[in-house]
Every structure is written in structure tokens, then in C-alpha cells.
Short mmCIF file of C-alpha atoms in Angstrom, two decimals:
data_model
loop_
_atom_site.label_atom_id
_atom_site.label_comp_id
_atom_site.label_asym_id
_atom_site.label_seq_id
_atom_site.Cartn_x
_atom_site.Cartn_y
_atom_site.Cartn_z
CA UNK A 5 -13.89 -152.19 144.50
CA UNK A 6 -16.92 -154.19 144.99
CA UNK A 7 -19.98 -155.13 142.74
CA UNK A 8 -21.18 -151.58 142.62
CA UNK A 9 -18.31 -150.18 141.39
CA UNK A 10 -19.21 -150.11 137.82
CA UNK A 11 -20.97 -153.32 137.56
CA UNK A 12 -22.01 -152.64 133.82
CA UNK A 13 -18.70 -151.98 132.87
CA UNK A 14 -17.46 -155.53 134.09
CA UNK A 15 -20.35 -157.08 131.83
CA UNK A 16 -19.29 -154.78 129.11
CA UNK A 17 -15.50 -156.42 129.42
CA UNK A 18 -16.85 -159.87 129.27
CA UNK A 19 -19.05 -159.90 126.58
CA UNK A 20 -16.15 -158.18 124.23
CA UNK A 21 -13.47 -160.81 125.66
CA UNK A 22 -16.33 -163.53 124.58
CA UNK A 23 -16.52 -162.02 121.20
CA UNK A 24 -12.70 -161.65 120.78
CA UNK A 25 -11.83 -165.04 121.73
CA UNK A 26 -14.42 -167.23 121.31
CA UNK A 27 -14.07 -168.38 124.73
CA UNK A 28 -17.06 -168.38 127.79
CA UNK A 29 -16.08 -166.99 130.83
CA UNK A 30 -18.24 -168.49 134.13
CA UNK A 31 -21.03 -166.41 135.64
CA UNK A 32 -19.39 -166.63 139.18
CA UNK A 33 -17.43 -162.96 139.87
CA UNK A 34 -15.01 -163.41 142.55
CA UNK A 35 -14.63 -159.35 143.72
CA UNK A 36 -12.22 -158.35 146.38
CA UNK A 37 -10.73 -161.61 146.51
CA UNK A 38 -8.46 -161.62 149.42
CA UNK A 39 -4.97 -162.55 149.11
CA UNK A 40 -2.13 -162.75 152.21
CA UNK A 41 1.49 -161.26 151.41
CA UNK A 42 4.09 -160.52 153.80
CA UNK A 43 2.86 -157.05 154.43
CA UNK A 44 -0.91 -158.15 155.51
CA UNK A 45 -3.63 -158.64 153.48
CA UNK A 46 -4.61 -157.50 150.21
CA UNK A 47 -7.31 -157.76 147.59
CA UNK A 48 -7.83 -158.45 143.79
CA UNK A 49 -10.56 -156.70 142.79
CA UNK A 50 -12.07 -159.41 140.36
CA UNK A 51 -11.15 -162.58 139.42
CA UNK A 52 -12.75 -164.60 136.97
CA UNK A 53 -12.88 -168.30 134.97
CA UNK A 54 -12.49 -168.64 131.61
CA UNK A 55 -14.70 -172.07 130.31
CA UNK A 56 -12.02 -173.78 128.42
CA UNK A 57 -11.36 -177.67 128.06
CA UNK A 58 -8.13 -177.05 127.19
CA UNK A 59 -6.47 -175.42 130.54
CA UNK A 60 -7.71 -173.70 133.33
CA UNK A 61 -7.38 -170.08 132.92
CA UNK A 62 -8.34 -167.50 135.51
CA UNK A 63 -8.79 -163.61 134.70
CA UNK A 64 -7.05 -161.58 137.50
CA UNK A 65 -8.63 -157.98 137.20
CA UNK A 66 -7.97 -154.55 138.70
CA UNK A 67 -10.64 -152.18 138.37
CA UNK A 68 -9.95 -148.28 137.47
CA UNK A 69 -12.39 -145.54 136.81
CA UNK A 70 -9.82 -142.89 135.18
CA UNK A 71 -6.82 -144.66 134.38
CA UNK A 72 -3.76 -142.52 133.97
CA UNK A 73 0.09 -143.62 134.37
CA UNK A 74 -0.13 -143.10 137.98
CA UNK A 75 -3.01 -145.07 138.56
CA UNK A 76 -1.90 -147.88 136.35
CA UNK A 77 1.31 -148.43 137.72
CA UNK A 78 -0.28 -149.26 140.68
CA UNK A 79 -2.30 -151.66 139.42
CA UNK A 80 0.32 -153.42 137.79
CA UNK A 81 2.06 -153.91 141.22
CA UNK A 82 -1.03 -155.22 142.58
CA UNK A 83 -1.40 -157.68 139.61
CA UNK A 84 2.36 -158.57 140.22
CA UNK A 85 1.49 -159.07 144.46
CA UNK A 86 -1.03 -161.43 143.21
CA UNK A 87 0.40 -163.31 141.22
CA UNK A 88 3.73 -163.78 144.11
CA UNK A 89 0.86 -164.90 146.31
CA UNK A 90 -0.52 -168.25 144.06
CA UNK A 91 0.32 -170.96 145.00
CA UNK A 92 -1.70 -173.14 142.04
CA UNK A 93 0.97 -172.52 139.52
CA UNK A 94 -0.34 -174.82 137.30
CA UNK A 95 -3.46 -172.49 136.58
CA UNK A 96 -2.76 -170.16 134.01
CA UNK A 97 -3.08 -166.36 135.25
CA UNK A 98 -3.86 -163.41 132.46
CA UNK A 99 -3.72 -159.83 134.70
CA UNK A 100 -5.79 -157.31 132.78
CA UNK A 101 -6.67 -153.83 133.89
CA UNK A 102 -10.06 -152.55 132.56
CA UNK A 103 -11.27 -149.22 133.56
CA UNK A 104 -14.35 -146.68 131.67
CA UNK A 105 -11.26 -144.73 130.59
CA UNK A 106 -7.27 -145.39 129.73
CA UNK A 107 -5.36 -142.78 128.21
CA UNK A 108 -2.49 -143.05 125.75
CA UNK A 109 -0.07 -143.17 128.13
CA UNK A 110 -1.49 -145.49 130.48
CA UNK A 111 -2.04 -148.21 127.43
CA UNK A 112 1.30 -147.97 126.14
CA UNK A 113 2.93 -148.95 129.65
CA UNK A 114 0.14 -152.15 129.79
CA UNK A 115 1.21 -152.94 126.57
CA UNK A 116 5.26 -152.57 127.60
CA UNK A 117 4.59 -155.27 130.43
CA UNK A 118 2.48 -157.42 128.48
CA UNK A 119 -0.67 -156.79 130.86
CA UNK A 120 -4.10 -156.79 129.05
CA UNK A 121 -6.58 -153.72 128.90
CA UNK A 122 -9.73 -152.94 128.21
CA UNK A 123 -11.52 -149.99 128.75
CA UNK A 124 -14.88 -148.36 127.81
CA UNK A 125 -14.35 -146.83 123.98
CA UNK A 126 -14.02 -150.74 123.44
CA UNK A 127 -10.55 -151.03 123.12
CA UNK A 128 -9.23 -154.85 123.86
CA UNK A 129 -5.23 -155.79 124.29
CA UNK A 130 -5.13 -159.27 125.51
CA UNK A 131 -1.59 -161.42 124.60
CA UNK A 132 -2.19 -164.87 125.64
CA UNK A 133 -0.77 -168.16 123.68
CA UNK A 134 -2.64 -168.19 120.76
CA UNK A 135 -4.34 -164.83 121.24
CA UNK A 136 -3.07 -161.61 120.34
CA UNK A 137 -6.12 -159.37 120.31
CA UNK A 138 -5.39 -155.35 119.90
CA UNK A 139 -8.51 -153.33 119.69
CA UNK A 140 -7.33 -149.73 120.01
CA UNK A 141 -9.95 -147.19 119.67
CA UNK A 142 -10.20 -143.99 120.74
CA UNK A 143 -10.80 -143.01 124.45
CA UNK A 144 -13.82 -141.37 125.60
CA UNK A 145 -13.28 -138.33 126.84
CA UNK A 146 -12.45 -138.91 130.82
CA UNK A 147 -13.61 -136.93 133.46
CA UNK A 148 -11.14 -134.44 134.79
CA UNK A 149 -11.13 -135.02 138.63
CA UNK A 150 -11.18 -132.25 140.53
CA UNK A 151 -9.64 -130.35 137.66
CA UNK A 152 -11.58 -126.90 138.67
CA UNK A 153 -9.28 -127.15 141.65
CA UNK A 154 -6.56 -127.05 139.85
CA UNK A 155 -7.33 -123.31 138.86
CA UNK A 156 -8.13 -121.68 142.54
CA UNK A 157 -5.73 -120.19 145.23
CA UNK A 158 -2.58 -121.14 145.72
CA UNK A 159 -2.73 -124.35 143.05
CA UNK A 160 -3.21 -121.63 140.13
CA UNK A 161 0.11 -120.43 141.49
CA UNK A 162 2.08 -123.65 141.19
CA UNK A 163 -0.15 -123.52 137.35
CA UNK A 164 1.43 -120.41 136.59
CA UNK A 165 5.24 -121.42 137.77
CA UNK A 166 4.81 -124.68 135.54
CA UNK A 167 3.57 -122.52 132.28
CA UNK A 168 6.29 -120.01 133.13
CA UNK A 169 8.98 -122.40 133.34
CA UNK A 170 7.71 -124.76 130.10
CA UNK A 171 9.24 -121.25 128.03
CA UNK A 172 13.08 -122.44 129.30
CA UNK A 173 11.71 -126.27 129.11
CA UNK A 174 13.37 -126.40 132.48
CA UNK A 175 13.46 -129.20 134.67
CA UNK A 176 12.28 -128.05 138.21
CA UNK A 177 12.26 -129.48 142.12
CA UNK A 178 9.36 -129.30 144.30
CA UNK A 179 10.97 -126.43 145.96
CA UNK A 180 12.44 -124.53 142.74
CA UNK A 181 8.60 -125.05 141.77
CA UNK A 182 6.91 -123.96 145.39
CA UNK A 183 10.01 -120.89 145.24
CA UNK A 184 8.80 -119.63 141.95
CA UNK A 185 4.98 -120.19 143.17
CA UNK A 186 5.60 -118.65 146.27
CA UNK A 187 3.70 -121.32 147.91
CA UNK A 188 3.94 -124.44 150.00
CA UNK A 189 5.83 -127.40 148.42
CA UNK A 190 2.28 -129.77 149.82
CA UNK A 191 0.05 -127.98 147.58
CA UNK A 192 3.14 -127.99 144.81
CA UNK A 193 2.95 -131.66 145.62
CA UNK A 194 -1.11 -132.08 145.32
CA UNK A 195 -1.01 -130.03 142.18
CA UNK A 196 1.71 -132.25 140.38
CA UNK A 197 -0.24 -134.97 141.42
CA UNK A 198 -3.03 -134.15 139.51
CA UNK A 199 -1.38 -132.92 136.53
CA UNK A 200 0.58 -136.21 136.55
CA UNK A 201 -2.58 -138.26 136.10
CA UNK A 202 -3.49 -136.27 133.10
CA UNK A 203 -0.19 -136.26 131.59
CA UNK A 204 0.62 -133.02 131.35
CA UNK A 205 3.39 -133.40 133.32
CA UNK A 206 6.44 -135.50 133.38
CA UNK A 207 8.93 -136.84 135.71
CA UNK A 208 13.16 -137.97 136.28
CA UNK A 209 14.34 -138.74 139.23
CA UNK A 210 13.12 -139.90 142.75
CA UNK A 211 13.19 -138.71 146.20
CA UNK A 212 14.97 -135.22 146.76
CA UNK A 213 16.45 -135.53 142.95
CA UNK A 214 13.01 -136.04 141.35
CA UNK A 215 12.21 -133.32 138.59
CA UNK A 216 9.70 -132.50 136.97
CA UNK A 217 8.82 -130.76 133.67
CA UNK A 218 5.76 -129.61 131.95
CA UNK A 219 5.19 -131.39 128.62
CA UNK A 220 1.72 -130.28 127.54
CA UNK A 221 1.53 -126.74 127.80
CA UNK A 222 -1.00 -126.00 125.45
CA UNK A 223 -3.18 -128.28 126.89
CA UNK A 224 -2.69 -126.78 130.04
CA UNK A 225 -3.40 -123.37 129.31
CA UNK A 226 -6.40 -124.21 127.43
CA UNK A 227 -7.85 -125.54 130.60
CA UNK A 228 -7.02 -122.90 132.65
CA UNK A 229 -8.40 -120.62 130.17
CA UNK A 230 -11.59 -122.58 130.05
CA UNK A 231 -12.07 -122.07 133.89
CA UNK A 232 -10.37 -118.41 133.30
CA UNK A 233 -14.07 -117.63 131.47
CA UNK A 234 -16.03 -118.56 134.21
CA UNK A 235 -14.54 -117.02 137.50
CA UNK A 236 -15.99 -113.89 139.18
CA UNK A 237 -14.12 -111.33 140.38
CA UNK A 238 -14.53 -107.44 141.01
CA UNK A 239 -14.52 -105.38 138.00
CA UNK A 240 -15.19 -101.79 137.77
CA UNK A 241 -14.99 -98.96 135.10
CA UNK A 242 -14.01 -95.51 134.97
CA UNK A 243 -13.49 -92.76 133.17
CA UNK A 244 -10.01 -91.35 133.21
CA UNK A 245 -9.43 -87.72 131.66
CA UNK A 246 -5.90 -88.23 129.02
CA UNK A 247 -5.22 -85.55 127.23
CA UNK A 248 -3.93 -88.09 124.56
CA UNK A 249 -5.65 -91.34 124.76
CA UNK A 250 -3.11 -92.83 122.41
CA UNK A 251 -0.96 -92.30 126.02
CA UNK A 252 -3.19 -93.60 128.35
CA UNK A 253 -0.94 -96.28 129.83
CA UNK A 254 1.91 -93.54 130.11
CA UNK A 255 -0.33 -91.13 131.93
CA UNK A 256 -1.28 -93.88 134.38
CA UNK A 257 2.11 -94.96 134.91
CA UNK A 258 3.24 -91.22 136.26
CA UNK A 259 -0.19 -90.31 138.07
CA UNK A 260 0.79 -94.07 140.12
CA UNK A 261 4.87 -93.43 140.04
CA UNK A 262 3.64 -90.08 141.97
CA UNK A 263 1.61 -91.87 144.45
CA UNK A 264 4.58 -94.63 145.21
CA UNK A 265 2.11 -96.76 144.17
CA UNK A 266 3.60 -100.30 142.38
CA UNK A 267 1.09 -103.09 143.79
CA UNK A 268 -0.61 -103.07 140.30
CA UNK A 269 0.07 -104.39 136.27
CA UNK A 270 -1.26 -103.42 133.61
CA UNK A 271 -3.24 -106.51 131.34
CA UNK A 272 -5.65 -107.36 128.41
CA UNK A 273 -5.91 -105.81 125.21
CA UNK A 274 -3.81 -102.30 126.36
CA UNK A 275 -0.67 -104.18 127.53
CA UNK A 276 -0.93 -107.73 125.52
CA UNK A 277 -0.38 -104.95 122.06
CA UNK A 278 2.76 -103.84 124.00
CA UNK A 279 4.04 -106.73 124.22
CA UNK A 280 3.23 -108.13 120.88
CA UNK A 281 2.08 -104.92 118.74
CA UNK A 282 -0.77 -105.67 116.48
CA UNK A 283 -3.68 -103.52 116.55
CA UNK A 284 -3.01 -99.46 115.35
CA UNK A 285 -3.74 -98.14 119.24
CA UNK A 286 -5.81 -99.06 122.06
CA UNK A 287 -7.39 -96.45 124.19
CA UNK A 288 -8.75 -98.70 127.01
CA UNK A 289 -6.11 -99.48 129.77
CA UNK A 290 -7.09 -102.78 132.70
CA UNK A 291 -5.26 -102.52 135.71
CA UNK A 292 -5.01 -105.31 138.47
CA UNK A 293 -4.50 -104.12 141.40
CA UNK A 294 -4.87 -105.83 144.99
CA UNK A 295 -7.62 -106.99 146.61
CA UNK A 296 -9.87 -104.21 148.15
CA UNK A 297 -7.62 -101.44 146.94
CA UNK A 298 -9.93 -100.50 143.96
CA UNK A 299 -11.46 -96.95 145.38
CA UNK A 300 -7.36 -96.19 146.49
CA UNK A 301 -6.58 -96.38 142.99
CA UNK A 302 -9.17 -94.59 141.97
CA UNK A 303 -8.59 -92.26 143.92
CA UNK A 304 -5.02 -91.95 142.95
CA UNK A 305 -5.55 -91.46 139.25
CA UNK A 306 -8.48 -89.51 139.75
CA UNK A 307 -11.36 -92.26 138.02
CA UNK A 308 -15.01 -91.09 137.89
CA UNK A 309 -17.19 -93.61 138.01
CA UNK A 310 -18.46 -94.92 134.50
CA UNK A 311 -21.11 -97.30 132.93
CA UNK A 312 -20.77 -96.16 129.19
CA UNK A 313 -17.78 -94.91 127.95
CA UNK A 314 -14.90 -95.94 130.58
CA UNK A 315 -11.37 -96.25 129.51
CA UNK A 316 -9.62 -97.46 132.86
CA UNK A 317 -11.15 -101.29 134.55
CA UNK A 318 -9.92 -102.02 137.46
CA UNK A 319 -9.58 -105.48 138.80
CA UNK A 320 -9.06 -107.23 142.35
CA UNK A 321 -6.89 -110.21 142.17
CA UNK A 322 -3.93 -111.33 144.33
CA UNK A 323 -2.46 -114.85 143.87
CA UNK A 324 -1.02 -115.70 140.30
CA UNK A 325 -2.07 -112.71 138.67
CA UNK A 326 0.71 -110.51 140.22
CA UNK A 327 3.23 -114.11 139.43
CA UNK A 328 6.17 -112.77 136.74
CA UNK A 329 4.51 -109.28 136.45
CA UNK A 330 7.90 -107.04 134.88
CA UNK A 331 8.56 -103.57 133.75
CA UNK A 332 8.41 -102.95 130.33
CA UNK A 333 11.50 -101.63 128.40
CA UNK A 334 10.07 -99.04 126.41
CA UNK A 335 7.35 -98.12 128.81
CA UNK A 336 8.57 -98.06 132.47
CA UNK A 337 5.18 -99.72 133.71
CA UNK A 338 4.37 -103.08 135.70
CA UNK A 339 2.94 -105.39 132.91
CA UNK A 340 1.05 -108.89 133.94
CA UNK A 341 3.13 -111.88 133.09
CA UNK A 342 2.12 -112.31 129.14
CA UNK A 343 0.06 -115.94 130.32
CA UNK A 344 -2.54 -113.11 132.34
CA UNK A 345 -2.43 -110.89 129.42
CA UNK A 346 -3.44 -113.90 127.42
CA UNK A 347 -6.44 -115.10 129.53
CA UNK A 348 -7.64 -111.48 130.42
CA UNK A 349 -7.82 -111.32 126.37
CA UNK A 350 -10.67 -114.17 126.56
CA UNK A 351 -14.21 -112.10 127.19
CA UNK A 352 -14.73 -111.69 123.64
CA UNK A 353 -14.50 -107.92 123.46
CA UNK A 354 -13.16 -105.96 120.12
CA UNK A 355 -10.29 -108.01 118.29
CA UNK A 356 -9.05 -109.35 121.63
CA UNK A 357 -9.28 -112.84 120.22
CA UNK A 358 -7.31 -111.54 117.22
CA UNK A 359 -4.98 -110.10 119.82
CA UNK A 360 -4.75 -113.14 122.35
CA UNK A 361 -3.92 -115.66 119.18
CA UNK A 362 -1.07 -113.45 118.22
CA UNK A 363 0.11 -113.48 121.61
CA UNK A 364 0.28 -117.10 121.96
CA UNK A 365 2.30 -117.55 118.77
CA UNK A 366 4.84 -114.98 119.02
CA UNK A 367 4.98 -114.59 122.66
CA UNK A 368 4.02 -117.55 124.46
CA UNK A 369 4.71 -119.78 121.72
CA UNK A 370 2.37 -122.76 122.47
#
């Protein structure tokens, strides 16, 4: 990792072990100490000396800046090649990972193989002879790699399948996950990757038997709600004539039936109180429809063009919005999956937030 890794966080580790144990630890740093092993060389990232008169104990670190399962697994094995390298068996040997952030997850496993931690909140779990230090404090708040990524293209796909799926609590393959995301099992693979490190995800298996399943939905759609607020897309409003606005979404429905037009849904506040009736009526209807086909539509249901007092938006998206769209029962239209209804209910408008909370907890149920 090198001295300017996170040289401050190193200093940070020390002076807490100090405090902890009562123990000095020498000013030499040994980084990227290289060690041979049968498959070439490696490299601890830090070693250091504890000042002791009583035995000669040597600090073996591994450096993290998020740690997550993933990462600290990983670790661990590189503590473990280390320690098959030493020859000097009679210096004692304490691995520790420290890292500016650990979750839950990732301390419970360093705690399972006796491996001390430390990370930036402060927290300290060393097990050594006579010390048994546990400092556990809460983590700061780690920085989601990447995690806008995670909500673009074809990824927001393989998002969708998971959230989807968590409603059955099924199990899934890489393929039954890239099948339902209609989209290549390497970006399933990248995405589970990601969502693995933030523990959102769990795994059984290995090879072509590993599964996985989501395990923190709610935490998942939060974020993807969060970066739901902040896309742009293409939006227009119109004004569509309805003889009874209390039928809008009916007269919609046969204007498109007409046209053989079924490349659309219907989503936000119109089709979410379908779904999950709440609110008296609503005389607004938002259509997706495909990407450039806006002016086709409106065309179709015969829109005029309308900056106050619109009824019909129309909005280009492709990709996950038009994942799990379904007919409804009781109205023969294409409805959004009820996870689109749900984020296209964030912008604030009317009772939508009203609307998009009762969604979640009858419908969605996270």
C-alpha cells in the first residue's frame, strides 16, 4: 500500500494500541514488506515492533480503505500467506487488519478467526495472551464506491431483477439473474460484486452452483431512490381532452389499443393508486414510453402541448423501467413494475409521498 496510503490512519492505530495496552510500539514502519511463497512474491503491507522486554512481538498489518466481507477475506488469506512464510517461529506474530472503515459484517468474521481490527470510528479488537481489548464503536459512514454506477444502464437492470426477486426471497444464478435482467451475466457479475461489498447481498454455493440472494432490500431501494431524484430524463406535458377525467387511464388505454401501440406503462401517482388504492381519484396519468417516441404518442392520443394545466407526462426511458411492466386485472393497461411506480412517486408533488409510503408497505413490503 505504501506510506501514502493513509499514513495518518496508521499513526491513528498506534497511538490507540499504545493506549490500550500499555505497550510502545518502535518508530521503524516496515511497509510492503516482501515475503517469497511458492506462487512468487508477495507483500505485507506493514509490519511493525512492539517494545516489550518480555517477548518479541511483531504487528503484521493489512491495510484497507473500505473494508467489507469481500475485502476482508482477502486480507485474512494474506495474513495467513504470511505467517506460512516465517521462518522465526519463535517471534510472536498478532495479524490485525485496520482500515478508515469496517462494517458489521466484516468485524464479525475478524472476530470469528481471532484476527485483530481496528478501524477509524476507534474501534480496537486485539486477543493476545493477556490482552483482550474490544472497542466496538460505531462505523463512520463509508464511502460507497462507485455506487452511482450501480444505478445507470444495464446495472439498474440487474438492480431491478434483485428487488424483484427479494418479493419470492428466491435464491438466483448469475444467469437466472442476467435472464430476468435481460442483460449480460459480466455486468450481472460486476453488479453483485459491488453489492457484495456493501452487504446487501448474500451468497451459497461456488462455481456454477453459487446463488445468490438479496438480503437488504430496503436498503437497496433507498439508494436507488436517492440517485432516482437526481437523474435527467425527457419529460413533457400535455393536455389530453377526457370526457371523464375520473377515466383518464381508460381513455388512454383504447386511444393506444387502437393504434397497436403497447411499448408504453403507465406510472406515478395515476397507476401506483391502482395498484394500492388510496387517494379518492387522480386525474393526471404518466406514461413511459420509449426513447424518442414521445411526439408518436402524442400524436396517437391526440396531446396538445401544455405548460399549465396538463394531465398526460410523457417520459423517455428504456432499460429497467419497462423490467416486470404487467397488465392490470381490472384495467386492461400496461402498468410499470410497482418498484418504478414507487420511485416515479419521489418528486414531491401532491400526496405522492403519502402514496409512495403506502405502496411500499402493502405492495412492496420493505
Amino acid at each position: 500500500m505504501g506510506l501514502n496510503f493513509n499514513e495518518s490512519l496508521v499513526e491513528q492505530f498506534v497511538q490507540v494500541f499504545e493506549d490500550a495496552t500499555g505497550s510502545k510500539i518502535s518508530d521503524e514502519r516496515q511497509f510492503e514488506l516482501a515475503f517469497q511463497r511458492p506462487d512468487g512474491m508477495r507483500r505485507l503491507d506493514l509490519q511493525l515492533r512492539v517494545e516489550s522486554p518480555a517477548e518479541e512481538l511483531f504487528l503484521a498489518i493489512e491495510i484497507l480503505r473500505d473494508g467489507y466481507p469481500r475485502d476482508v477475506r482477502n486480507a485474512v488469506w494474506q495474513l495467513e500467506e504470511y505467517r506460512l512464510s516465517r521462518h522465526d517461529v519463535l517471534r510472536e506474530m498478532l495479524p490485525i487488519v485496520i482500515a478508515e472503515h469496517l462494517s458489521t459484517g466484516a468485524r464479525e468474521i475478524l472476530r470469528e478467526r481471532n484476527i485483530g481490527y481496528f478501524d477509524a470510528s476507534g474501534s480496537l479488537f486485539l486477543k493476545h495472551k493477556q490482552w483482550l481489548i474490544n472497542v466496538d464503536r460505531a462505523a463512520k459512514s463509508a464511502r460507497v464506491r462507485r455506487a452511482g454506477s450501480l444505478f445507470t444502464g444495464a446495472r439498474e437492470q440487474v438492480i431491478h431483477a434483485l428487488l424483484h426477486s427479494s418479493m419470492h426471497q428466491q435464491w438466483l444464478t448469475g444467469l437466472e439473474i442476467s435472464h430476468l435482467a435481460e442483460t449480460s451475466a459480466y455486468t450481472v457479475s460486476l453488479t453483485m460484486q459491488e453489492l457484495e461489498r456493501l452487504e446487501w447481498v448474500e451468497s451459497q454455493g461456488s462455481g456454477r452452483n453459487l446463488r445468490r440472494r438479496l438480503v437488504q432490500p430496503g436498503k437497496l431501494l433507498d439508494a436507488w431512490s436517492e440517485a432516482w431524484r437526481t437523474r435527467e430524463e425527457a419529460k413533457t406535458r400535455w393536455y389530453a381532452y377526457a370526457p371523464n377525467p375520473k377515466e383518464l387511464l381508460s381513455t388512454i388505454t383504447g386511444k393506444l389499443d387502437r393504434e397497436s401501440l403497447d411499448d408504453w406503462a403507465f406510472t406515478g401517482a395515476a397507476a401506483a393508486n391502482v395498484v394500492a388504492p388510496l387517494l379518492t381519484h387522480v386525474e393526471t396519468a404518466e406514461l413511459i414510453v420509449s426513447p424518442g417516441l414521445a411526439a408518436r404518442y402524442a400524436q396517437a392520443l391526440d396531446l396538445k402541448p401544455a405548460d399549465k394545466g396538463w394531465n398526460v407526462t410523457l417520459v423517455e426511458r428504456g432499460g429497467a423501467s419497462m423490467l416486470f411492466r404487467r397488465q392490470h386485472p381490472e384495467l386492461p393497461s400496461w402498468f410499470a413494475s410497482t418498484f418504478i411506480q414507487y420511485l416515479d412517486l419521489q418528486d414531491g408533488r401532491g400526496r405522492n409521498k403519502e402514496l409512495a409510503t403506502h405502496l411500499r408497505t402493502n405492495i412492496l413490503k420493505i
